[in-house]
CSV table of C-alpha atoms and ligand atoms in Angstrom, one decimal:
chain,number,residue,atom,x,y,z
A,28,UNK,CA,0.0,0.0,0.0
A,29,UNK,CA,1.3,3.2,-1.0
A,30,UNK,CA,1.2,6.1,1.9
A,31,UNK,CA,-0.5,9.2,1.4
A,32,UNK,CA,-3.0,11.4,3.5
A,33,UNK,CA,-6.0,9.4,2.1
A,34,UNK,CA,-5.4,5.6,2.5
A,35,UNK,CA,-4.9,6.6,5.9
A,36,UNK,CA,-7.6,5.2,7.9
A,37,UNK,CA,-6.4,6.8,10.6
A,38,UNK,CA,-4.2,9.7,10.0
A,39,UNK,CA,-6.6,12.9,9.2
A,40,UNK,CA,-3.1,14.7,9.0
A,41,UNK,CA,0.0,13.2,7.6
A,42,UNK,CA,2.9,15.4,7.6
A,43,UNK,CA,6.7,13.8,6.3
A,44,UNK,CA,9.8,16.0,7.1
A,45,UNK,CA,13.2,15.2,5.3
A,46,UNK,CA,14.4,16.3,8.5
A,47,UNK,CA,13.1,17.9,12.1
A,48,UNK,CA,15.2,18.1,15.5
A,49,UNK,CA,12.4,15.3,16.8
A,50,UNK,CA,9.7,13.9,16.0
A,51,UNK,CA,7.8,14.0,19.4
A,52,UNK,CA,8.8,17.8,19.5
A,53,UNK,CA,7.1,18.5,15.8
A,54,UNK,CA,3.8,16.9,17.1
A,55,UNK,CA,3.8,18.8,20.6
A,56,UNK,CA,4.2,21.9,18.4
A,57,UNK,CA,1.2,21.5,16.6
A,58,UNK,CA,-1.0,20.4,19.7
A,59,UNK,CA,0.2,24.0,21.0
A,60,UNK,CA,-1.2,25.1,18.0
A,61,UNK,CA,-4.6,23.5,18.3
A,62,UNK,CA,-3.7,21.6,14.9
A,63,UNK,CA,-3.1,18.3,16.5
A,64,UNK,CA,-6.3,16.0,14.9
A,65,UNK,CA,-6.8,12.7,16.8
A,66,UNK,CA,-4.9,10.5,14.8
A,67,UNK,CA,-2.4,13.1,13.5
A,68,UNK,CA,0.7,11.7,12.5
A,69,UNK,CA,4.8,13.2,11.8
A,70,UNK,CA,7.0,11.4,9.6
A,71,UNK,CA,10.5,11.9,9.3
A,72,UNK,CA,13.7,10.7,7.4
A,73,UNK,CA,16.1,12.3,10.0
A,74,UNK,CA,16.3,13.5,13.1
A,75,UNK,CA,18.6,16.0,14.9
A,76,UNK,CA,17.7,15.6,18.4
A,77,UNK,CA,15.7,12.1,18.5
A,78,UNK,CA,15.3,11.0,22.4
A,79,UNK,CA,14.8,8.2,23.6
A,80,UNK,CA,13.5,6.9,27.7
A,81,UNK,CA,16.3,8.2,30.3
A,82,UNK,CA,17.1,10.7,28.5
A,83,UNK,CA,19.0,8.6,25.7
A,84,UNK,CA,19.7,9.4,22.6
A,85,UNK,CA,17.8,8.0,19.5
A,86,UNK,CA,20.7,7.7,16.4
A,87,UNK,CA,19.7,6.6,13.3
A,88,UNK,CA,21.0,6.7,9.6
A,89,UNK,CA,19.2,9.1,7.2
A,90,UNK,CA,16.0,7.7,5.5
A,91,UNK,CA,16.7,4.4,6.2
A,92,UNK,CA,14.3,4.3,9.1
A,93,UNK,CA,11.3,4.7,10.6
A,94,UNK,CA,10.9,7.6,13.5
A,95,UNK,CA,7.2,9.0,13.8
A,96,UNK,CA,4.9,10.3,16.5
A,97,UNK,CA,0.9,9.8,16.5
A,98,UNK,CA,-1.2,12.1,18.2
A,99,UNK,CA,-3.8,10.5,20.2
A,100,UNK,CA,-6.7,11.9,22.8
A,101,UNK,CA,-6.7,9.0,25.1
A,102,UNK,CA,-9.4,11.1,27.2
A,103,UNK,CA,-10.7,8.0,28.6
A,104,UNK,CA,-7.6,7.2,29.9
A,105,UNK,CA,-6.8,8.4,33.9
A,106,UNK,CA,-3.2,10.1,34.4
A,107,UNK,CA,-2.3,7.0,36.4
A,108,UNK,CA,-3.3,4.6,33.5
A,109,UNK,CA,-0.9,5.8,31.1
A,110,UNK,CA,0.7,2.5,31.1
A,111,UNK,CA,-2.0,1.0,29.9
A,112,UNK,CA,-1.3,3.2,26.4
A,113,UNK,CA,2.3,2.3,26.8
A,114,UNK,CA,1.5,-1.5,26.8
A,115,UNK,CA,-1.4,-1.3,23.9
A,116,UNK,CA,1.6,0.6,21.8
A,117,UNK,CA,4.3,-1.9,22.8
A,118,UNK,CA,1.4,-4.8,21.7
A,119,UNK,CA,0.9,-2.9,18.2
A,120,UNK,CA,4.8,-2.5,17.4
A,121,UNK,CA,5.2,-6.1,18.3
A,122,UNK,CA,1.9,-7.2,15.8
A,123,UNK,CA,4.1,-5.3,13.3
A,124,UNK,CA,6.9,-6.5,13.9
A,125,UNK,CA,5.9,-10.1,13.8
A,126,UNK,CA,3.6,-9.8,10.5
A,127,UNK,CA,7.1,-9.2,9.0
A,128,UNK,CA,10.0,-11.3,10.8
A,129,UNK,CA,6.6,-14.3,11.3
A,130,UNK,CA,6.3,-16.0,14.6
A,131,UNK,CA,9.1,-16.2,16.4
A,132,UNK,CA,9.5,-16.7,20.4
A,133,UNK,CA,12.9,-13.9,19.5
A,134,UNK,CA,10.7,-10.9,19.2
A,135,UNK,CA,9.6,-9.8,22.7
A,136,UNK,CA,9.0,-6.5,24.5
A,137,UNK,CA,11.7,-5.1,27.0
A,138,UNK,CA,9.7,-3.3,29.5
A,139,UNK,CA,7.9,-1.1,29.2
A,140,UNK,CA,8.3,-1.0,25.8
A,141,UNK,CA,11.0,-1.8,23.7
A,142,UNK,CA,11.2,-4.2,21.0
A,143,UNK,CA,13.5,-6.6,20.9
A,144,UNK,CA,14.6,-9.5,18.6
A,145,UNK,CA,17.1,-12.1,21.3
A,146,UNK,CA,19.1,-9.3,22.8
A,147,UNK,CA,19.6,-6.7,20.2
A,148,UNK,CA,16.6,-3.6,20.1
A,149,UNK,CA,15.0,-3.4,17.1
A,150,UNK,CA,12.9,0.1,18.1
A,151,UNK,CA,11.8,1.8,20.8
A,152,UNK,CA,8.7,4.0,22.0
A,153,UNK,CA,9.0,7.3,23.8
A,154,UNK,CA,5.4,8.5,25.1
A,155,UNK,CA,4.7,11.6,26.2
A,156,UNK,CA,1.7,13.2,28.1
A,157,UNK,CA,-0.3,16.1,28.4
A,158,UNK,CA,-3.0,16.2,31.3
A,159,UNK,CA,-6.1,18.1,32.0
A,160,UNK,CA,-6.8,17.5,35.7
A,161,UNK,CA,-6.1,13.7,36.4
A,162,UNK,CA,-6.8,12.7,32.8
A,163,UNK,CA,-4.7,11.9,30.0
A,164,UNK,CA,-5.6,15.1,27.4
A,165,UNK,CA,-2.8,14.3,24.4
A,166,UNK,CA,-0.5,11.5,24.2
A,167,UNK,CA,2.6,11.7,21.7
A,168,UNK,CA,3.3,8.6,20.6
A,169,UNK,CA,7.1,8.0,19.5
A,170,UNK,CA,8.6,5.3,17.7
A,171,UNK,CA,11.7,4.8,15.8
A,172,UNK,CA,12.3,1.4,14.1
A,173,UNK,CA,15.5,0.4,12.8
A,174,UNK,CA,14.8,-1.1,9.5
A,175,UNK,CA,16.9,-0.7,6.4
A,176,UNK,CA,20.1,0.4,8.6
A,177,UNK,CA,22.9,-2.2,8.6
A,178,UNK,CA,25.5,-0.4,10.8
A,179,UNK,CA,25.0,0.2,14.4
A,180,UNK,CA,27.3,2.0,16.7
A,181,UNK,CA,26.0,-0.3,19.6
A,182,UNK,CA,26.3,-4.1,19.2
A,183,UNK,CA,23.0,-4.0,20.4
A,184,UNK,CA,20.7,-2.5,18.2
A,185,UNK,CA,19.7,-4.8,15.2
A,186,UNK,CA,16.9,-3.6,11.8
A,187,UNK,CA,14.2,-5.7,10.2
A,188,UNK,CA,16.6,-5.7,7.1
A,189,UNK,CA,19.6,-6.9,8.7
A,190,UNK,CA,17.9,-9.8,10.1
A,191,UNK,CA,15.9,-10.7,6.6
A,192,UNK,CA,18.3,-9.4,4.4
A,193,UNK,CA,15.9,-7.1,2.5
A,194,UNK,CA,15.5,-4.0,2.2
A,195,UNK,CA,12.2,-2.3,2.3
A,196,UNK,CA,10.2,0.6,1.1
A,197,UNK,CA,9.2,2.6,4.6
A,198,UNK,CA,6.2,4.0,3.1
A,199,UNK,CA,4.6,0.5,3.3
A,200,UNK,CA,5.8,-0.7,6.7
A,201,UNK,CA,4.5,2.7,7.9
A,202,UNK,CA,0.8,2.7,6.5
A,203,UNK,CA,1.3,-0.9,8.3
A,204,UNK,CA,2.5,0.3,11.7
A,205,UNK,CA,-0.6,2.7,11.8
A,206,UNK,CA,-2.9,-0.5,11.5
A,207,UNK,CA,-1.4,-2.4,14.4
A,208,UNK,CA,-1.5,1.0,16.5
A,209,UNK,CA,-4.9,1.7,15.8
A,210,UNK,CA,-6.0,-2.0,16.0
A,211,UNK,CA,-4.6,-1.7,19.6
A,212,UNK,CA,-5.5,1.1,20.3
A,213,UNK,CA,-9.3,0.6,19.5
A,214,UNK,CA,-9.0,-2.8,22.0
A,215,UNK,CA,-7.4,-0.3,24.8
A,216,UNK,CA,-10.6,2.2,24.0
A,217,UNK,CA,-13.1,-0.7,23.9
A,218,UNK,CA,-12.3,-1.4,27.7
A,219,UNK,CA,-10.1,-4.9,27.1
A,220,UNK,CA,-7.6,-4.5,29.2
A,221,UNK,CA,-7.5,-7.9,30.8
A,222,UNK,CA,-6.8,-9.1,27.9
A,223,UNK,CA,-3.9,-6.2,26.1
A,224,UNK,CA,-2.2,-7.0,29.9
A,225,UNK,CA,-2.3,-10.9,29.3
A,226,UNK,CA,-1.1,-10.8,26.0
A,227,UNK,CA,2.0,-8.0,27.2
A,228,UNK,CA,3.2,-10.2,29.5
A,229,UNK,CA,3.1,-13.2,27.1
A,230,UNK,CA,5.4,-10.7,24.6
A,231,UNK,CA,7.7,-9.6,27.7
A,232,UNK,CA,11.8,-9.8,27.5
A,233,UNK,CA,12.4,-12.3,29.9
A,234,UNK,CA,9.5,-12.9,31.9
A,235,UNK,CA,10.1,-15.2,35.0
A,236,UNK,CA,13.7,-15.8,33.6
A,237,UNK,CA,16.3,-15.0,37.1
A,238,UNK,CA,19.0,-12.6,35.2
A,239,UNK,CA,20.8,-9.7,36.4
A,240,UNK,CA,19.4,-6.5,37.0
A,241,UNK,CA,21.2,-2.7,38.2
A,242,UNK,CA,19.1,-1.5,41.3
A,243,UNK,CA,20.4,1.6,43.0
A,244,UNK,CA,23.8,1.2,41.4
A,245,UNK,CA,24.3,-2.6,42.4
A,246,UNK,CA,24.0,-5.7,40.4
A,247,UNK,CA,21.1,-7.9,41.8
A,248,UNK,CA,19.8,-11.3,40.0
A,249,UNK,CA,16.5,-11.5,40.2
A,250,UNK,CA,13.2,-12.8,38.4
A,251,UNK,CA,10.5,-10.7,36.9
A,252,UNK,CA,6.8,-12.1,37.6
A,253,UNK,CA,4.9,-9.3,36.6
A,254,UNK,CA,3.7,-6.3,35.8
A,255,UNK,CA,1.4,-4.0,38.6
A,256,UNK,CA,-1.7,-2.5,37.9
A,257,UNK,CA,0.1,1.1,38.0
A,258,UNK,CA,2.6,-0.4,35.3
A,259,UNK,CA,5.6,-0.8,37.5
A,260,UNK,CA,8.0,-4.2,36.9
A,261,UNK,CA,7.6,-6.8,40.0
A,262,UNK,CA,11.0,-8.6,40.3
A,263,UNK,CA,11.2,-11.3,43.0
A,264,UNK,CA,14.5,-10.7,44.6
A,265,UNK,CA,15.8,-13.6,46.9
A,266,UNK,CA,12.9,-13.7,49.1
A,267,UNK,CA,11.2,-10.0,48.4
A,268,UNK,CA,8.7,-9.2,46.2
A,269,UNK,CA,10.2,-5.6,44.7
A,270,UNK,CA,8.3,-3.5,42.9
A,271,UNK,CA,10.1,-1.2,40.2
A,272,UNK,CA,9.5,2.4,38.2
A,273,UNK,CA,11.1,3.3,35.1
A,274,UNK,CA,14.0,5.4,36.6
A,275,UNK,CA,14.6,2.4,39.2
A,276,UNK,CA,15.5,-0.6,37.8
A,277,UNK,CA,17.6,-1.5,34.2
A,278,UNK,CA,18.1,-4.6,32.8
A,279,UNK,CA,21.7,-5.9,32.3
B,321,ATP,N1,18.4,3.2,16.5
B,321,ATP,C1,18.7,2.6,17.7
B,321,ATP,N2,18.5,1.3,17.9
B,321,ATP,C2,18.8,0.7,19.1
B,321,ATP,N3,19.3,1.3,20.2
B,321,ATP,C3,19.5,2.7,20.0
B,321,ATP,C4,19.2,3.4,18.8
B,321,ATP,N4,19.5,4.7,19.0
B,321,ATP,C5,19.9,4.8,20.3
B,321,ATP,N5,19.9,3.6,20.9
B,321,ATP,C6,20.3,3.5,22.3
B,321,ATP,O1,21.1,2.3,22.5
B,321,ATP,C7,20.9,1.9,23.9
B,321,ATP,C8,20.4,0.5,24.0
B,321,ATP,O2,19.1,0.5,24.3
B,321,ATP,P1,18.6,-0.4,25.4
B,321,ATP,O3,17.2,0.0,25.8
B,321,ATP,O4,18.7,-1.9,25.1
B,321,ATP,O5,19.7,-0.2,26.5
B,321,ATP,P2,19.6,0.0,28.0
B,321,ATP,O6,20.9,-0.2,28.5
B,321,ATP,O7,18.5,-1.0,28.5
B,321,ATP,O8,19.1,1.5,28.1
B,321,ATP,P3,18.2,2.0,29.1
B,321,ATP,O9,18.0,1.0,30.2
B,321,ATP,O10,18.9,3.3,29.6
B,321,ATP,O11,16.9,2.3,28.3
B,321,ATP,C9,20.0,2.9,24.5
B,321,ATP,O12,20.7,3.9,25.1
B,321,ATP,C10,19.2,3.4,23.3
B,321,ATP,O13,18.6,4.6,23.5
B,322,BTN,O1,14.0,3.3,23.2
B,322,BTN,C1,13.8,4.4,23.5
B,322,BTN,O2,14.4,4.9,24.4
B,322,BTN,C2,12.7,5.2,22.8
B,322,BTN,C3,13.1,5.7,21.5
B,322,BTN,C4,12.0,6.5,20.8
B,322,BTN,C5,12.6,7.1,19.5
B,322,BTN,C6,11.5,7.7,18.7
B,322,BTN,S1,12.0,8.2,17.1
B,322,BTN,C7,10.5,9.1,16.8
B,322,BTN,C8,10.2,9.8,18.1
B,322,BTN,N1,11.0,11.1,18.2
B,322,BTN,C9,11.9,11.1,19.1
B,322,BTN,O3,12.6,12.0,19.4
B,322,BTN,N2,11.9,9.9,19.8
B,322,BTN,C10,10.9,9.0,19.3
């Protein structure tokens, strides 16, 4: 499928830059502007200031990638149920990314939300809120995909292409990412969150493997077994139950 403004099903508003400093920061611009549309989506071939969680970095080759931001209204949505929208997002990334590679127990979801294939990332997804009162007003959805890009600076980053060997035409895979989105999205909005939660921890990076985890500057080994209803990771370490935010715990 070729994409422009009107196969989207989704995207009232399409916009694709050559180049922007972020993606995240072109769509927060035009929600400013009251020219945010549910649905509303930035494209770009480049970024100059792409961020990731943590205040990473997100580095990736010229136009051989995929780095967008959807603007939802997730109005429905309570402040403190924003991982909910993380998870739904993390579930519609990982539909994408296994209509392409096929089944394969390799493609999981790092929490909260990056997608990995074994231990390389393949993309990630930075979300960012706006709230009126305790509800969720405008969510920024980031996501940058690696997926024509053969060199890496980290050992740990892998693309779709480099683990097919194809190469791909982005337009395509995008018009497809906004169909698993919305598909999960629509689930999320329809009140099934028993279910998105079920099927999250199914796709999670090494769920109830013991590995080693960074906790307040020490290594501890530990064993995820779950996620909490606020979204934060429950690691069993020794003989506690620990409970973990974002800016808490990191995988090693
Ligand atoms: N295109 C990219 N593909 C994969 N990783 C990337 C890319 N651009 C930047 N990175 C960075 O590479 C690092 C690897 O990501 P990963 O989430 O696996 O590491 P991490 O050590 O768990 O980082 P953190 O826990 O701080 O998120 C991160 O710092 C990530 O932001
Ligand atoms: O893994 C992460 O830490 C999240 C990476 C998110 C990167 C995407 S690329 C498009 C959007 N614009 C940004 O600046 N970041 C997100």
């Amino acid at each position: 499928m070729v994409l422009t403004p009107q196969t989207l099903f989704t995207g009232q508003q399409l916009i694709w830059l050559p180049t922007c400093a972020s993606t995240n920061t072109e769509a927060q611009a035009l929600i400013v502007q009251n020219r945010a549309s549910d649905g509303c989506t930035i494209i770009t071939d480049f970024q100059t200031a792409g961020r990731g969680q943590r205040g990473n970095q997100w580095e990736a080759a010229p136009a051989e990638n995929l780095m967008l931001s959807v603007v939802w209204q997730p109005t429905f949505l309570a402040a403190a149920q924003q991982f909910r929208l993380s998870q739904a997002v993390a579930l519609g990334v990982h539909d994408w990314a296994a209509a392409l590679l096929g089944p394969t127990p390799k493609l999981k979801l790092k929490w909260p939300n990056d997608l990995y294939y074994g231990d390389q990332k393949l993309g990630g997804v930075l979300i960012e809120n706006s709230l009126s009162g305790t509800k969720i007003q405008h969510s920024v959805i980031g996501i940058g995909l690696n997926i024509n890009q053969q060199d890496f600076t980290t050992a740990t980053a892998t693309s779709i292409g480099q683990l097919t060997g194809r190469a791909y035409a982005r337009e395509a895979l995008a018009a497809r990412l906004l169909e698993c989105l919305e598909r999960r999205y629509l689930k999320l909005r329809a009140g099934q969150v028993g279910k998105l939660r079920q099927e999250y921890l199914q796709a999670l990076y090494r769920y109830q493997e013991t590995h080693l985890f960074l906790v307040d500057g020490k290594q501890v080994s530990g064993q995820i077994v779950g996620v909490e209803d606020d979204g934060r990771l429950a690691v069993a370490i020794g003989n506690e139950l620990r409970r973990f935010g974002m800016q808490e715990i990191r995988h090693l």
